[in-house]
mmCIF file of C-alpha atoms in Angstrom:
data_model
loop_
_atom_site.group_PDB
_atom_site.id
_atom_site.type_symbol
_atom_site.label_atom_id
_atom_site.label_comp_id
_atom_site.label_asym_id
_atom_site.label_seq_id
_atom_site.Cartn_x
_atom_site.Cartn_y
_atom_site.Cartn_z
ATOM 1 C CA MET Y 1 -0.191 -0.273 0.232
ATOM 2 C CA ASP Y 2 1.453 3.786 -0.841
ATOM 3 C CA MET Y 3 1.483 6.287 1.356
ATOM 4 C CA ARG Y 4 -1.349 8.372 -0.139
ATOM 5 C CA ARG Y 5 -3.815 5.095 0.210
ATOM 6 C CA ILE Y 6 -2.712 4.561 4.255
ATOM 7 C CA VAL Y 7 -2.435 7.664 5.064
ATOM 8 C CA ALA Y 8 -6.577 7.977 3.367
ATOM 9 C CA VAL Y 9 -7.135 5.237 5.353
ATOM 10 C CA LEU Y 10 -6.541 6.428 8.572
ATOM 11 C CA ALA Y 11 -8.115 10.143 7.786
ATOM 12 C CA GLU Y 12 -11.601 8.220 6.891
ATOM 13 C CA GLU Y 13 -10.888 6.457 10.178
ATOM 14 C CA ALA Y 14 -10.126 9.358 12.233
ATOM 15 C CA GLU Y 15 -13.185 11.525 10.372
ATOM 16 C CA GLN Y 16 -15.480 8.882 11.520
ATOM 17 C CA GLN Y 17 -14.282 8.256 14.996
ATOM 18 C CA VAL Y 18 -14.823 12.388 15.498
ATOM 19 C CA GLN Y 19 -17.937 12.098 13.746
ATOM 20 C CA ASP Y 20 -19.496 9.040 15.836
ATOM 21 C CA GLN Y 21 -18.116 11.018 18.767
ATOM 22 C CA VAL Y 22 -16.027 7.754 19.680
ATOM 23 C CA TRP Y 23 -13.251 10.523 19.383
ATOM 24 C CA LYS Y 24 -13.697 14.155 21.387
ATOM 25 C CA LEU Y 25 -10.578 16.313 21.038
ATOM 26 C CA GLU Y 26 -9.691 17.881 24.166
ATOM 27 C CA PRO Y 27 -9.376 21.446 23.648
ATOM 28 C CA SER Y 28 -5.455 20.651 24.345
ATOM 29 C CA ASP Y 29 -5.456 18.327 21.576
ATOM 30 C CA ARG Y 30 -7.497 20.037 19.294
ATOM 31 C CA THR Y 31 -4.621 23.138 20.013
ATOM 32 C CA LEU Y 32 -1.946 20.489 19.189
ATOM 33 C CA ALA Y 33 -3.561 18.943 15.894
ATOM 34 C CA VAL Y 34 -3.932 22.384 14.498
ATOM 35 C CA GLU Y 35 -0.349 23.328 15.061
ATOM 36 C CA ALA Y 36 0.739 20.464 13.968
ATOM 37 C CA GLU Y 37 -1.792 20.970 10.618
ATOM 38 C CA ALA Y 38 -0.004 24.446 10.005
ATOM 39 C CA GLY Y 39 2.964 23.013 10.246
ATOM 40 C CA LEU Y 40 2.707 20.579 7.892
ATOM 41 C CA ARG Y 41 1.497 22.808 5.295
ATOM 42 C CA ASP Y 42 4.045 25.310 6.311
ATOM 43 C CA ALA Y 43 6.301 22.748 5.107
ATOM 44 C CA VAL Y 44 4.979 21.051 2.109
ATOM 45 C CA GLY Y 45 3.111 23.645 0.017
ATOM 46 C CA PRO Y 46 0.994 23.196 -3.226
ATOM 47 C CA PRO Y 47 1.823 20.573 -5.908
ATOM 48 C CA ASP Y 48 3.202 23.565 -8.556
ATOM 49 C CA VAL Y 49 5.421 24.886 -5.822
ATOM 50 C CA GLN Y 50 6.900 21.877 -4.573
ATOM 51 C CA GLU Y 51 7.795 20.223 -7.761
ATOM 52 C CA ALA Y 52 8.951 23.783 -8.984
ATOM 53 C CA LEU Y 53 11.507 22.853 -5.972
ATOM 54 C CA PRO Y 54 15.179 20.909 -6.076
ATOM 55 C CA GLN Y 55 14.861 17.313 -5.369
ATOM 56 C CA LYS Y 56 17.227 18.346 -2.053
ATOM 57 C CA ASP Y 57 14.782 20.783 -0.588
ATOM 58 C CA ARG Y 58 11.566 19.062 -1.509
ATOM 59 C CA LEU Y 59 13.592 15.789 0.732
ATOM 60 C CA GLU Y 60 14.488 18.665 3.691
ATOM 61 C CA HIS Y 61 10.819 19.710 3.090
ATOM 62 C CA LEU Y 62 8.984 16.175 3.802
ATOM 63 C CA ARG Y 63 11.674 15.562 6.332
ATOM 64 C CA GLU Y 64 10.701 18.853 8.435
ATOM 65 C CA THR Y 65 7.260 16.948 8.083
ATOM 66 C CA LEU Y 66 8.541 13.942 10.024
ATOM 67 C CA ALA Y 67 9.498 16.628 12.404
ATOM 68 C CA VAL Y 68 6.470 17.988 12.707
ATOM 69 C CA LEU Y 69 4.586 15.096 13.769
ATOM 70 C CA ALA Y 70 7.226 13.327 15.756
ATOM 71 C CA ILE Y 71 7.229 17.043 18.250
ATOM 72 C CA SER Y 72 3.121 16.568 18.391
ATOM 73 C CA LEU Y 73 3.382 12.758 19.048
ATOM 74 C CA ALA Y 74 6.038 13.572 21.834
ATOM 75 C CA ARG Y 75 3.065 16.185 23.430
ATOM 76 C CA THR Y 76 -0.306 13.731 23.526
ATOM 77 C CA HIS Y 77 -1.665 10.490 24.068
ATOM 78 C CA GLY Y 78 -4.667 8.880 22.965
ATOM 79 C CA ARG Y 79 -6.038 9.132 19.807
ATOM 80 C CA LEU Y 80 -4.349 11.801 18.673
ATOM 81 C CA ALA Y 81 -1.256 10.161 19.495
ATOM 82 C CA TRP Y 82 -2.393 6.797 17.878
ATOM 83 C CA PHE Y 83 -3.205 8.867 14.441
ATOM 84 C CA LEU Y 84 -0.085 10.616 14.464
ATOM 85 C CA SER Y 85 2.316 7.524 14.927
ATOM 86 C CA GLY Y 86 0.147 5.938 11.921
ATOM 87 C CA ALA Y 87 0.802 9.092 10.206
ATOM 88 C CA ILE Y 88 4.621 8.859 10.929
ATOM 89 C CA ASN Y 89 4.115 5.062 9.860
ATOM 90 C CA ALA Y 90 2.879 5.889 6.841
ATOM 91 C CA LEU Y 91 5.425 8.106 5.962
ATOM 92 C CA GLU Y 92 8.870 6.297 6.977
ATOM 93 C CA PRO Y 93 9.849 5.644 3.633
ATOM 94 C CA ILE Y 94 11.071 9.402 3.317
ATOM 95 C CA LEU Y 95 13.589 8.520 6.397
ATOM 96 C CA ARG Y 96 16.011 6.301 3.556
ATOM 97 C CA TRP Y 97 15.424 8.516 0.765
ATOM 98 C CA ARG Y 98 18.418 10.808 -0.345
ATOM 99 C CA ALA Y 99 18.769 13.501 -2.927
ATOM 100 C CA LEU Y 100 22.859 13.853 -3.284
ATOM 101 C CA PRO Y 101 24.875 11.404 -5.275
ATOM 102 C CA ALA Y 102 26.268 8.523 -3.651
ATOM 103 C CA GLY Y 103 29.884 9.157 -4.436
ATOM 104 C CA PRO Y 104 32.392 7.325 -2.598
ATOM 105 C CA GLY Y 105 31.780 5.226 0.501
ATOM 106 C CA GLY Y 106 28.738 3.864 1.503
ATOM 107 C CA THR Y 107 25.124 5.638 1.662
ATOM 108 C CA PHE Y 108 23.695 3.888 5.123
ATOM 109 C CA GLY Y 109 21.153 2.347 3.094
ATOM 110 C CA THR Y 110 19.651 5.147 1.641
ATOM 111 C CA VAL Y 111 17.787 5.256 -1.830
ATOM 112 C CA PRO Y 112 17.517 8.134 -4.431
ATOM 113 C CA ALA Y 113 13.839 9.042 -4.767
ATOM 114 C CA SER Y 114 12.153 9.460 -7.565
ATOM 115 C CA PRO Y 115 9.973 12.496 -8.730
ATOM 116 C CA GLU Y 116 6.456 9.822 -8.502
ATOM 117 C CA ASN Y 117 8.164 9.281 -4.888
ATOM 118 C CA TYR Y 118 7.863 12.809 -3.803
ATOM 119 C CA ALA Y 119 4.763 13.744 -5.632
ATOM 120 C CA GLU Y 120 3.336 10.428 -3.752
ATOM 121 C CA ALA Y 121 4.850 11.675 -0.040
ATOM 122 C CA GLU Y 122 3.984 15.502 -0.069
ATOM 123 C CA ASP Y 123 0.257 14.186 -1.525
ATOM 124 C CA ALA Y 124 0.000 12.191 1.421
ATOM 125 C CA VAL Y 125 0.947 15.259 3.636
ATOM 126 C CA ARG Y 126 -1.511 17.311 2.028
ATOM 127 C CA ARG Y 127 -4.280 14.593 2.825
ATOM 128 C CA LEU Y 128 -2.770 14.500 6.360
ATOM 129 C CA GLN Y 129 -2.995 18.542 6.506
ATOM 130 C CA ASP Y 130 -6.651 18.180 5.197
ATOM 131 C CA ALA Y 131 -7.418 15.502 7.706
ATOM 132 C CA LEU Y 132 -6.319 17.263 10.730
ATOM 133 C CA ALA Y 133 -8.125 20.803 9.684
ATOM 134 C CA ARG Y 134 -11.612 18.319 9.341
ATOM 135 C CA ILE Y 135 -11.338 16.997 12.368
ATOM 136 C CA THR Y 136 -10.488 20.128 14.183
ATOM 137 C CA ALA Y 137 -13.264 22.301 12.657
ATOM 138 C CA GLU Y 138 -15.606 19.340 14.377
#
């Protein structure tokens, strides 16, 4: 399953839980989710903006999204933590990507990412942005 699909499943589950009132965001979780959504939006912009960037910058922005998610995860528990954990897990392949040539020596298991990989990951992040916006709007 690709990143987009994993994130779509997570988002659908989160939105359904909020709608069914299984998941009732506490004010502190709502604030944290809003901050996470803003951080993701700051890191990854619209497709036309991202696609115009060099791969090195695109990878940097994607890694920033992982940092936003990890910091948010460290500050919460319960359903929001579970959702954020699932999002981090979905985006985990980003951690193995590199944008620079290998040169002599090893690469610590990293691999170059294709333009399609970047587009998929960026789409997944945008889906996370949208999901966080929707669950905090309830």
